Tab-separated table of C-alpha atoms (C1' of nucleotides) in Angstrom:
chain	number	residue	atom	x	y	z
A	22	MET	CA	-0.162	0.035	0.106
A	23	SER	CA	1.771	3.390	-0.541
A	24	VAL	CA	-0.097	4.333	2.291
A	25	SER	CA	2.478	7.537	3.346
A	26	ALA	CA	2.141	9.202	-0.333
A	27	ASN	CA	-0.948	10.319	0.340
A	28	LEU	CA	-0.605	10.744	3.793
A	29	LEU	CA	1.594	13.736	2.871
A	30	ASP	CA	-0.679	16.651	2.262
A	31	GLU	CA	0.075	19.635	0.340
A	32	ASN	CA	3.412	18.761	-0.641
A	33	SER	CA	2.580	15.086	-1.635
A	34	ARG	CA	1.611	16.018	-5.247
A	35	ASP	CA	4.938	17.850	-5.559
A	36	LEU	CA	6.191	14.378	-4.024
A	37	ARG	CA	4.939	12.155	-6.494
A	38	LYS	CA	5.946	15.075	-9.328
A	39	GLU	CA	9.593	13.898	-7.944
A	40	VAL	CA	9.644	10.372	-7.423
A	41	PRO	CA	7.245	9.223	-9.427
A	42	CYS	CA	6.975	5.480	-9.082
A	43	ASP	CA	7.253	4.791	-5.412
A	44	ASP	CA	5.287	1.641	-4.564
A	45	GLU	CA	7.256	1.233	-1.646
A	46	ILE	CA	6.965	2.466	1.697
A	47	GLY	CA	10.409	3.523	1.636
A	48	SER	CA	11.416	5.477	4.265
A	49	PRO	CA	7.325	6.798	6.011
A	50	ILE	CA	9.563	9.256	7.775
A	51	ASN	CA	12.304	10.768	5.617
A	52	ASP	CA	13.808	14.145	7.022
A	53	ASP	CA	12.425	15.746	4.224
A	54	ASP	CA	10.939	18.544	6.731
A	55	GLU	CA	8.400	16.915	5.899
A	56	GLU	CA	6.705	17.058	9.568
A	57	PHE	CA	4.994	13.984	11.976
A	58	PRO	CA	4.166	16.125	14.691
A	59	THR	CA	3.677	13.090	17.489
A	60	THR	CA	5.332	14.720	20.290
A	61	SER	CA	2.902	16.642	21.459
A	62	ILE	CA	0.934	13.080	21.431
A	63	ARG	CA	0.037	11.774	24.684
A	64	VAL	CA	-1.463	7.691	23.441
A	65	LEU	CA	-2.682	5.902	26.197
A	66	LEU	CA	-2.993	2.049	24.872
A	67	VAL	CA	-4.512	-0.573	26.435
A	68	ASP	CA	-4.555	-4.102	24.917
A	69	ALA	CA	-4.610	-7.332	27.072
A	70	ASP	CA	-1.776	-8.988	24.983
A	71	SER	CA	1.569	-8.102	26.143
A	72	ASN	CA	3.124	-9.753	22.987
A	73	SER	CA	1.627	-7.695	21.128
A	74	LEU	CA	0.990	-3.875	23.280
A	75	LEU	CA	4.994	-4.023	24.097
A	76	PRO	CA	6.219	-3.681	19.966
A	77	MET	CA	3.386	-1.133	19.378
A	78	LYS	CA	4.159	1.014	22.120
A	79	ASN	CA	7.575	0.841	21.642
A	80	LEU	CA	6.733	1.205	18.202
A	81	MET	CA	4.982	4.383	19.300
A	82	ILE	CA	7.461	6.303	21.152
A	83	GLN	CA	10.014	6.038	18.220
A	84	TYR	CA	7.561	7.553	16.694
A	85	SER	CA	8.021	9.972	19.792
A	86	TYR	CA	4.032	10.140	20.637
A	87	GLN	CA	4.166	9.330	24.823
A	88	VAL	CA	2.471	6.291	25.885
A	89	THR	CA	0.797	5.079	28.096
A	90	LYS	CA	-0.085	1.349	28.714
A	91	TYR	CA	-2.256	-0.850	30.255
A	92	GLU	CA	-2.937	-4.644	29.890
A	93	ASP	CA	-5.963	-4.527	31.903
A	94	GLY	CA	-9.254	-2.885	31.013
A	95	GLU	CA	-10.412	-1.361	34.504
A	96	GLU	CA	-7.666	-0.088	35.295
A	97	ALA	CA	-7.080	1.468	32.621
A	98	MET	CA	-10.778	3.104	32.574
A	99	ALA	CA	-9.800	3.964	35.926
A	100	PHE	CA	-6.214	5.743	34.983
A	101	LEU	CA	-8.459	7.377	32.681
A	102	MET	CA	-11.438	8.659	33.582
A	103	LYS	CA	-8.669	10.804	36.599
A	104	ASN	CA	-6.649	11.937	33.625
A	105	LYS	CA	-8.948	12.369	30.556
A	106	GLN	CA	-6.895	15.462	30.850
A	107	GLU	CA	-3.441	14.592	30.284
A	108	ILE	CA	-4.274	12.178	27.230
A	109	ASP	CA	-4.939	12.744	23.806
A	110	LEU	CA	-5.696	10.030	21.664
A	111	VAL	CA	-6.941	6.437	23.469
A	112	ILE	CA	-6.076	3.014	21.194
A	113	TRP	CA	-8.640	0.585	22.653
A	114	ASP	CA	-8.230	-3.360	21.946
A	115	PHE	CA	-11.519	-5.138	20.242
A	116	HIS	CA	-10.749	-7.902	21.836
A	117	MET	CA	-10.373	-7.196	26.029
A	118	PRO	CA	-11.766	-9.488	28.409
A	119	ASP	CA	-13.012	-7.306	30.886
A	120	ILE	CA	-14.071	-3.776	29.061
A	121	ASN	CA	-13.689	-4.462	25.331
A	122	GLY	CA	-13.494	-2.124	22.910
A	123	LEU	CA	-16.784	-1.025	22.016
A	124	ASP	CA	-17.616	-0.808	26.338
A	125	ALA	CA	-14.293	1.985	25.995
A	126	LEU	CA	-16.575	3.821	22.851
A	127	ASN	CA	-19.643	4.038	25.036
A	128	THR	CA	-18.078	4.879	28.232
A	129	ILE	CA	-15.534	7.001	27.113
A	130	GLY	CA	-18.082	8.265	24.482
A	131	LYS	CA	-19.854	9.472	27.319
A	132	GLU	CA	-17.676	10.420	29.797
A	133	MET	CA	-15.566	12.701	27.762
A	134	ASP	CA	-14.521	14.243	24.099
A	135	LEU	CA	-11.427	12.280	23.700
A	136	PRO	CA	-10.414	10.235	19.817
A	137	VAL	CA	-10.661	6.684	19.977
A	138	VAL	CA	-9.324	4.074	17.976
A	139	ILE	CA	-10.423	0.586	17.894
A	140	MET	CA	-7.765	-2.002	16.956
A	141	SER	CA	-8.529	-5.576	16.599
A	142	HIS	CA	-6.119	-8.967	15.409
A	143	ASP	CA	-8.973	-9.307	13.218
A	144	HIS	CA	-10.844	-7.755	10.462
A	145	LYS	CA	-14.507	-8.954	10.585
A	146	LYS	CA	-16.197	-6.438	8.483
A	147	GLU	CA	-18.392	-6.909	12.086
A	148	THR	CA	-15.652	-5.823	14.324
A	149	VAL	CA	-15.045	-2.627	12.072
A	150	MET	CA	-18.218	-1.673	11.017
A	151	GLU	CA	-19.528	-2.562	15.256
A	152	SER	CA	-16.227	-0.582	15.855
A	153	ILE	CA	-17.423	2.683	13.808
A	154	LYS	CA	-20.724	2.122	14.273
A	155	TYR	CA	-19.936	3.095	18.140
A	156	GLY	CA	-17.825	6.277	17.468
A	157	ALA	CA	-14.523	5.246	16.729
A	158	CYS	CA	-12.507	6.776	14.492
A	159	ASP	CA	-10.076	4.927	13.197
A	160	PHE	CA	-9.731	0.689	13.029
A	161	LEU	CA	-6.636	-0.548	13.432
A	162	VAL	CA	-5.501	-4.474	12.060
A	163	LYS	CA	-3.195	-5.999	14.190
A	164	PRO	CA	0.012	-5.746	13.672
A	165	VAL	CA	0.131	-2.030	13.466
A	166	SER	CA	2.187	-1.089	10.523
A	167	LYS	CA	4.447	2.577	11.362
A	168	GLU	CA	3.127	3.857	8.216
A	169	VAL	CA	-0.311	3.576	10.221
A	170	ILE	CA	1.712	4.773	13.721
A	171	ALA	CA	3.225	7.551	11.421
A	172	VAL	CA	-0.304	8.867	11.391
A	173	LEU	CA	-2.395	8.614	13.802
A	174	TRP	CA	-1.417	11.848	15.412
A	175	ARG	CA	-4.178	13.093	12.635
A	176	HIS	CA	-7.038	12.071	14.556
A	177	VAL	CA	-5.969	14.109	17.699
A	178	TYR	CA	-5.179	16.950	15.281
A	179	ARG	CA	-8.644	16.833	14.244
A	180	LYS	CA	-10.140	17.245	17.832
A	181	ARG	CA	-8.504	20.150	18.999
A	182	MET	CA	-9.200	21.826	14.879
A	183	SER	CA	-12.881	21.313	15.175
A	184	LYS	CA	-12.199	22.525	19.103
A	185	SER	CA	-11.161	25.584	18.277
A	186	GLY	CA	-13.911	26.178	16.734
A	187	LEU	CA	-12.647	27.077	13.094
A	188	ASP	CA	-15.208	25.304	11.732
A	189	LYS	CA	-17.411	22.940	13.329
A	190	PRO	CA	-20.836	23.095	11.044
A	191	GLY	CA	-23.208	21.471	14.001
A	192	GLU	CA	-21.543	19.528	16.566
A	193	SER	CA	-24.056	18.649	18.271
A	194	GLY	CA	-27.013	16.232	16.493
A	195	THR	CA	-26.680	13.801	13.946
A	196	VAL	CA	-24.126	11.742	13.448
A	197	GLU	CA	-24.004	11.670	9.971
A	198	SER	CA	-22.137	14.141	10.409
A	199	ASP	CA	-18.994	14.819	8.944
A	200	PRO	CA	-18.983	12.624	5.994
A	201	ASP	CA	-15.919	13.461	4.707
A	202	GLU	CA	-14.101	12.147	7.722
A	203	TYR	CA	-14.977	8.755	8.162
A	204	ASP	CA	-17.157	7.196	5.573
A	205	ASP	CA	-15.472	4.943	3.512
A	206	LEU	CA	-14.744	2.772	6.508
A	207	GLY	CA	-13.146	-0.245	4.065
A	208	GLN	CA	-11.402	-0.999	6.662
A	209	ASP	CA	-7.674	-0.745	5.620
A	210	ASN	CA	-7.468	2.691	4.428
A	211	LEU	CA	-9.159	4.007	7.117
A	212	TYR	CA	-6.381	5.662	8.506
A	213	GLN	CA	-5.938	7.108	4.898
A	214	SER	CA	-8.058	10.095	5.859
A	215	ASN	CA	-9.029	12.817	3.849
A	216	GLU	CA	-6.606	15.292	2.280
A	217	GLU	CA	-6.463	14.109	-1.085
A	218	GLY	CA	-10.041	12.404	-0.932
A	219	SER	CA	-11.309	16.464	-0.599
A	220	LYS	CA	-11.655	15.212	-4.242
A	221	ASN	CA	-15.438	15.980	-2.508
A	222	SER	CA	-15.582	19.891	-4.068
A	223	SER	CA	-15.590	22.124	-1.298
A	224	ASP	CA	-13.498	24.781	-3.327
A	225	GLN	CA	-9.965	24.444	-3.918
A	226	LYS	CA	-9.577	27.613	-3.779
A	227	GLY	CA	-7.217	27.463	-1.355
A	228	GLU	CA	-7.592	28.116	2.054
A	229	LYS	CA	-7.689	24.899	3.758
A	230	PRO	CA	-5.285	24.718	6.197
A	231	ALA	CA	-7.384	22.034	7.397
A	232	THR	CA	-3.959	20.468	8.440
A	233	LYS	CA	-2.263	22.418	10.797
A	234	LYS	CA	0.236	20.618	12.729
A	235	PRO	CA	0.117	20.813	16.218
A	236	ARG	CA	3.376	22.333	17.954
A	237	MET	CA	5.557	19.610	18.760
A	238	GLN	CA	6.990	19.781	22.460
A	239	TRP	CA	10.166	18.423	23.995
A	240	THR	CA	9.209	15.637	26.440
A	241	THR	CA	12.333	15.011	29.796
A	242	GLU	CA	13.028	11.881	27.950
A	243	LEU	CA	13.473	13.306	24.316
A	244	HIS	CA	15.125	16.041	25.328
A	245	HIS	CA	17.149	13.827	28.013
A	246	LYS	CA	18.273	11.698	24.343
A	247	PHE	CA	19.203	15.066	23.018
A	248	GLU	CA	21.402	15.935	25.505
A	249	VAL	CA	23.425	12.710	25.440
A	250	ALA	CA	23.411	12.997	21.463
A	251	VAL	CA	25.195	16.107	21.828
A	252	GLU	CA	27.528	14.639	24.280
A	253	LYS	CA	28.732	12.260	21.640
A	254	LEU	CA	29.153	14.439	19.250
A	255	GLY	CA	31.222	16.506	21.051
A	256	SER	CA	30.060	19.509	22.582
A	257	LEU	CA	27.309	22.419	22.883
A	258	GLU	CA	29.056	23.764	19.732
A	259	LYS	CA	30.509	21.094	17.135
A	260	ALA	CA	27.275	19.303	17.249
A	261	PHE	CA	24.652	20.650	14.939
A	262	PRO	CA	21.630	20.251	14.092
A	263	LYS	CA	21.694	17.515	11.299
A	264	THR	CA	23.960	14.889	13.097
A	265	ILE	CA	22.201	14.947	16.384
A	266	LEU	CA	19.740	14.553	14.388
A	267	LYS	CA	20.879	11.058	13.345
A	268	TYR	CA	22.611	10.256	15.267
A	269	MET	CA	19.288	10.317	17.393
A	270	GLN	CA	17.257	8.313	15.072
A	271	GLU	CA	20.305	5.769	14.262
A	272	GLU	CA	21.625	5.072	17.723
A	273	MET	CA	18.583	6.060	19.955
A	274	ASN	CA	15.722	5.438	17.797
A	275	VAL	CA	13.259	8.736	17.803
A	276	GLN	CA	11.831	9.289	14.698
A	277	GLY	CA	9.240	11.938	13.824
A	278	LEU	CA	12.138	14.808	14.438
A	279	THR	CA	12.655	16.765	11.881
A	280	ARG	CA	16.151	18.525	10.956
A	281	ASN	CA	14.460	22.076	11.617
A	282	ASN	CA	12.640	20.357	15.043
A	283	VAL	CA	16.127	19.431	16.409
A	284	ALA	CA	17.288	23.210	15.339
A	285	SER	CA	15.244	25.062	16.845
A	286	HIS	CA	15.333	22.789	19.930
A	287	LEU	CA	19.259	23.302	19.845
A	288	GLN	CA	19.033	26.756	18.861
A	289	LYS	CA	17.488	27.644	22.244
A	290	TYR	CA	19.417	25.012	24.174
A	291	ARG	CA	22.910	27.157	23.233
A	292	GLN	CA	21.234	29.900	24.559
A	293	ASN	CA	19.696	28.811	27.641
A	294	SER	CA	23.492	27.573	29.195
A	295	LYS	CA	25.113	30.528	27.925
A	296	GLN	CA	23.025	31.979	29.541
A	297	LYS	CA	22.915	29.866	32.565
A	298	THR	CA	27.259	30.176	32.795
A	299	ARG	CA	27.256	33.707	32.320
A	300	THR	CA	24.473	34.118	35.311
A	301	HIS	CA	26.815	31.391	37.204
A	302	GLN	CA	29.735	34.232	37.145
A	303	GLU	CA	28.463	37.272	37.616
A	304	PRO	CA	25.871	36.402	40.132
A	305	GLN	CA	25.209	40.100	40.912
A	306	GLU	CA	22.617	40.477	38.307
A	307	ASP	CA	23.686	44.002	36.009
A	308	PHE	CA	26.639	45.697	36.968
A	309	PHE	CA	29.471	46.413	35.083
A	310	TRP	CA	32.173	48.362	36.291
A	311	ARG	CA	34.196	46.373	38.761
A	312	ASN	CA	37.177	47.041	40.245
A	313	ALA	CA	40.386	46.362	37.648
A	314	GLY	CA	42.703	45.294	40.569
A	315	PRO	CA	45.447	45.601	43.412
A	316	ASP	CA	46.102	49.205	43.933
A	317	ALA	CA	48.650	49.402	46.580
A	318	THR	CA	47.753	53.204	47.374
A	319	LEU	CA	44.126	52.658	46.605
A	320	ALA	CA	43.674	50.070	48.160
A	321	ALA	CA	41.888	51.330	51.526
A	322	SER	CA	39.105	52.571	49.946
A	323	ASN	CA	38.609	49.968	47.280
A	324	PRO	CA	34.999	48.927	47.190
A	325	PRO	CA	34.620	45.701	47.021
A	326	LEU	CA	33.846	43.734	44.100
A	327	SER	CA	30.792	42.694	44.257
A	328	SER	CA	29.708	46.317	44.533
A	329	ASN	CA	26.846	48.141	42.195
A	330	LEU	CA	28.713	50.835	40.746
A	331	ASN	CA	27.356	52.389	37.829
A	332	ILE	CA	28.094	55.891	36.172
A	333	HIS	CA	26.399	55.919	32.782
A	334	ALA	CA	22.722	56.623	32.377
A	335	THR	CA	20.493	56.432	29.283
A	336	ALA	CA	19.063	59.113	27.297
A	337	SER	CA	15.930	59.491	29.100
A	338	TYR	CA	18.540	60.408	32.339
A	339	LEU	CA	20.096	62.929	30.259
A	340	MET	CA	16.359	64.163	29.587
A	341	ASN	CA	15.246	64.367	32.706
A	342	ASN	CA	17.547	65.402	34.528
A	343	GLN	CA	20.509	68.563	34.145
A	344	ALA	CA	22.893	65.984	36.062
A	345	ALA	CA	26.640	66.050	35.351
A	346	PRO	CA	27.905	69.085	35.961
A	347	ARG	CA	32.045	68.352	35.157
A	348	ALA	CA	33.169	65.222	33.813
A	349	SER	CA	36.941	64.557	33.509
A	350	TYR	CA	37.872	62.154	30.783
A	351	PHE	CA	40.858	60.263	30.229
A	352	MET	CA	40.926	57.967	27.248
A	353	ASN	CA	42.522	56.597	24.751
A	354	ASN	CA	45.578	58.313	25.874
A	355	GLN	CA	44.326	61.807	25.749
A	356	ALA	CA	43.287	63.183	28.207
A	357	ALA	CA	40.809	66.573	28.876
A	358	SER	CA	39.781	67.555	32.758
A	359	PRO	CA	37.849	68.561	34.037
A	360	ILE	CA	35.343	69.205	31.267
A	361	PRO	CA	32.147	71.489	32.411
A	362	TYR	CA	29.313	70.578	30.486
A	363	PRO	CA	26.262	73.102	30.596
A	364	SER	CA	23.689	72.201	31.873
A	365	ASN	CA	20.871	71.845	29.554
A	366	SER	CA	23.422	70.206	26.868
A	367	CYS	CA	23.993	66.474	26.213
A	368	LEU	CA	26.966	64.323	27.716
A	369	PRO	CA	28.801	62.891	25.259
A	370	MET	CA	27.974	58.798	24.848
A	371	ASN	CA	28.555	56.024	23.684
A	372	ASN	CA	27.826	53.499	21.737
A	373	ASN	CA	25.451	52.006	24.262
A	374	ASN	CA	24.326	54.608	25.089
A	375	TYR	CA	26.374	55.364	28.145
A	376	PHE	CA	27.927	58.518	29.204
A	377	MET	CA	29.992	59.821	32.312
A	378	THR	CA	28.657	61.329	35.057
A	379	LYS	CA	29.218	62.954	38.236
A	380	PRO	CA	33.093	63.966	38.426
A	381	PHE	CA	35.113	61.123	37.311
A	382	THR	CA	37.506	60.741	35.234
A	383	TYR	CA	37.884	58.382	32.703
A	384	ILE	CA	40.534	55.898	32.172
A	385	ASP	CA	41.381	53.613	28.886
A	386	GLN	CA	44.510	51.755	29.701
A	387	PHE	CA	46.852	50.710	31.848
A	388	GLN	CA	49.230	53.259	30.995
A	389	GLN	CA	52.513	54.428	32.160
A	390	GLN	CA	50.828	57.641	32.584
A	391	GLN	CA	47.520	57.709	33.231
A	392	GLN	CA	48.861	55.554	36.147
A	393	GLN	CA	50.666	58.536	37.585
A	394	TYR	CA	47.989	60.564	37.061
A	395	HIS	CA	45.621	58.458	38.784
A	396	SER	CA	47.990	57.706	41.779
A	397	SER	CA	49.061	61.984	41.872
A	398	LEU	CA	44.485	61.623	42.604
A	399	ASN	CA	43.201	60.534	45.776
A	400	LEU	CA	40.529	58.541	44.383
A	401	PRO	CA	38.972	55.376	45.730
A	402	SER	CA	39.308	52.533	42.946
A	403	MET	CA	40.316	51.532	39.379
A	404	LEU	CA	36.995	50.468	38.166
A	405	THR	CA	37.003	48.188	34.392
A	406	LYS	CA	33.985	47.938	32.270
A	407	GLN	CA	32.212	44.646	32.350
A	408	GLU	CA	29.494	44.583	29.614
A	409	PRO	CA	27.420	47.060	28.114
A	410	ARG	CA	24.616	46.849	29.321
A	411	HIS	CA	21.786	49.225	31.467
A	412	VAL	CA	22.143	49.736	35.270
A	413	PRO	CA	19.633	51.310	37.431
A	414	LEU	CA	19.994	54.962	38.220
A	415	SER	CA	20.168	54.664	41.808
A	416	ALA	CA	23.246	52.944	42.521
A	417	MET	CA	24.992	56.449	40.949
A	418	GLU	CA	23.755	58.743	43.532
A	419	ASN	CA	26.048	57.245	45.903
A	420	PHE	CA	28.859	58.633	44.744
A	421	ASP	CA	30.834	61.740	44.564
A	422	THR	CA	33.740	60.954	45.220
A	423	PRO	CA	35.591	60.783	42.114
A	424	MET	CA	36.677	57.324	40.448
A	425	ILE	CA	38.838	55.957	38.019
A	426	TYR	CA	37.312	54.605	34.983
A	427	ASN	CA	39.023	51.638	33.027
A	428	SER	CA	37.783	50.799	29.938
A	429	SER	CA	38.024	47.571	28.146
A	430	PHE	CA	35.918	49.039	25.122
A	431	HIS	CA	37.413	51.209	21.959
A	432	PHE	CA	36.532	54.767	22.465
A	433	ASP	CA	36.468	56.860	19.684
A	434	HIS	CA	37.649	59.853	20.291
A	435	ASP	CA	34.806	61.968	18.040
A	436	GLU	CA	32.772	60.375	19.122
A	437	TYR	CA	33.492	60.551	23.112
A	438	PHE	CA	34.906	63.447	23.366
A	439	PRO	CA	32.650	66.193	24.042
A	440	PRO	CA	31.805	68.548	20.615
A	441	GLU	CA	32.528	71.195	18.862
A	442	GLY	CA	31.789	73.294	22.227
A	443	PHE	CA	33.311	71.843	24.594
A	444	ASN	CA	37.378	72.703	24.508
A	445	ASN	CA	37.874	72.868	27.785
A	446	PHE	CA	40.616	70.635	27.323
A	447	ASP	CA	43.221	70.758	30.102
A	448	GLN	CA	46.013	68.503	29.562
A	449	ILE	CA	46.331	66.362	32.267
A	450	GLY	CA	48.453	64.017	31.859
A	451	GLN	CA	52.043	65.895	31.133
A	452	ASN	CA	50.923	69.615	33.169
B	4	DG	C1'	1.152	42.041	28.394
B	5	DC	C1'	4.930	38.411	29.343
B	6	DT	C1'	7.883	35.392	29.220
B	7	DA	C1'	9.584	30.477	26.873
B	8	DC	C1'	9.630	28.445	23.128
B	9	DA	C1'	8.773	26.207	18.998
B	10	DA	C1'	8.485	27.536	13.975
B	11	DT	C1'	9.615	29.926	10.682
B	12	DA	C1'	11.743	32.896	7.794
B	13	DT	C1'	16.336	34.825	5.711
C	30	DA	C1'	23.151	25.492	8.766
C	31	DA	C1'	22.919	29.259	11.437
C	32	DT	C1'	20.754	33.014	13.316
C	33	DA	C1'	17.277	36.154	13.107
C	34	DT	C1'	12.504	36.947	13.201
C	35	DT	C1'	7.566	35.955	14.290
C	36	DG	C1'	4.278	33.647	16.452
C	37	DT	C1'	1.588	31.916	20.133
C	38	DA	C1'	0.636	28.849	24.822
C	39	DG	C1'	-0.109	29.564	28.968
DNA sequence: GCTACAATAT
DNA sequence: AATATTGTAG
């Protein structure tokens, strides 16, 4: 059966074009970026026969479904009653000793709104018809093939779509509602479901987002596999989506993922770990000026490393407060200090919109000149810029002592020195 | 309205 | 393939 070919919705046409004759189901899941969004599907699988239950469960897990299995019908039903919110799809064996498929359909149909799939080792017409009559949304013949499993998510998706109320004509009342959905009950193609079957009519005009895929979800287990794969491939930096995916598929028997899924997850994962290591090193949230190092002459009054020292503010501060009467500059080996600022003017800013305020002296590097200069002042500390970030103004208020700051970033003279009008420079390095 | 995070676009 | 942007659940 060329089941899979028909299942790939819109793209199926293209697929056929490019791969004209494939009756074979080579690989139902080619990671082509074709999506089988099973990862978010939580399945309750009930089968008294463990010989078929376990393989089926494993197969489903390979396709990234989240599977809860039961061999006992009563237990399964009890579980379902309690956890109906946590299940998206029920698969129930027709021939259960305690609660058979029809009973299950009855109960579930009454108590909750879940798609129920019946499976059976036989496919007698009667069995199939009864199941459908009782509301089964699909009928699977055991052993269930992977091709079938790969597309079971569609039942869930239908449910979600109709619930979200895109178009629910008359959800109530009559049983014969969805003619297009389940009418063709010739058992073995039940799972083929619509799509191409839309030959029916309506409008090919377009809007037929009938198959919006559910969002996938990285479960803990899946993520763990992901991490293992990453580790096996070296490091976070060395692991790439394609190889990760390949590893997960081949070595860990994970299917149903696409490269994009992995790429997206990897991107987020890298971000997170980067963030983590950063905050680990810098537990003191956002300060970026810190003590630059030992300075015997100043040691006594050095503030602790962890203190929040801020010497810049945002543009809004500048506009709303006419602060910063003076600033002293000493950058890129060019010293300028002190500089009187008119109270209503702008301070020079750097690329990160920082400016100096209060009578600070700014030092770019540990140049001899500068060191001489700053040690000649009786300044409390020497600071290093850590990283560009915004810092609350409040911390700045506490400092009225001039300080020397050592910048670790590049300053452009024209950009950071006061504009034309502010020519009150004193060459202080060598006076 | 935000945040987290997957999907999609570039 | 990597990264940036968008979309969206919760």
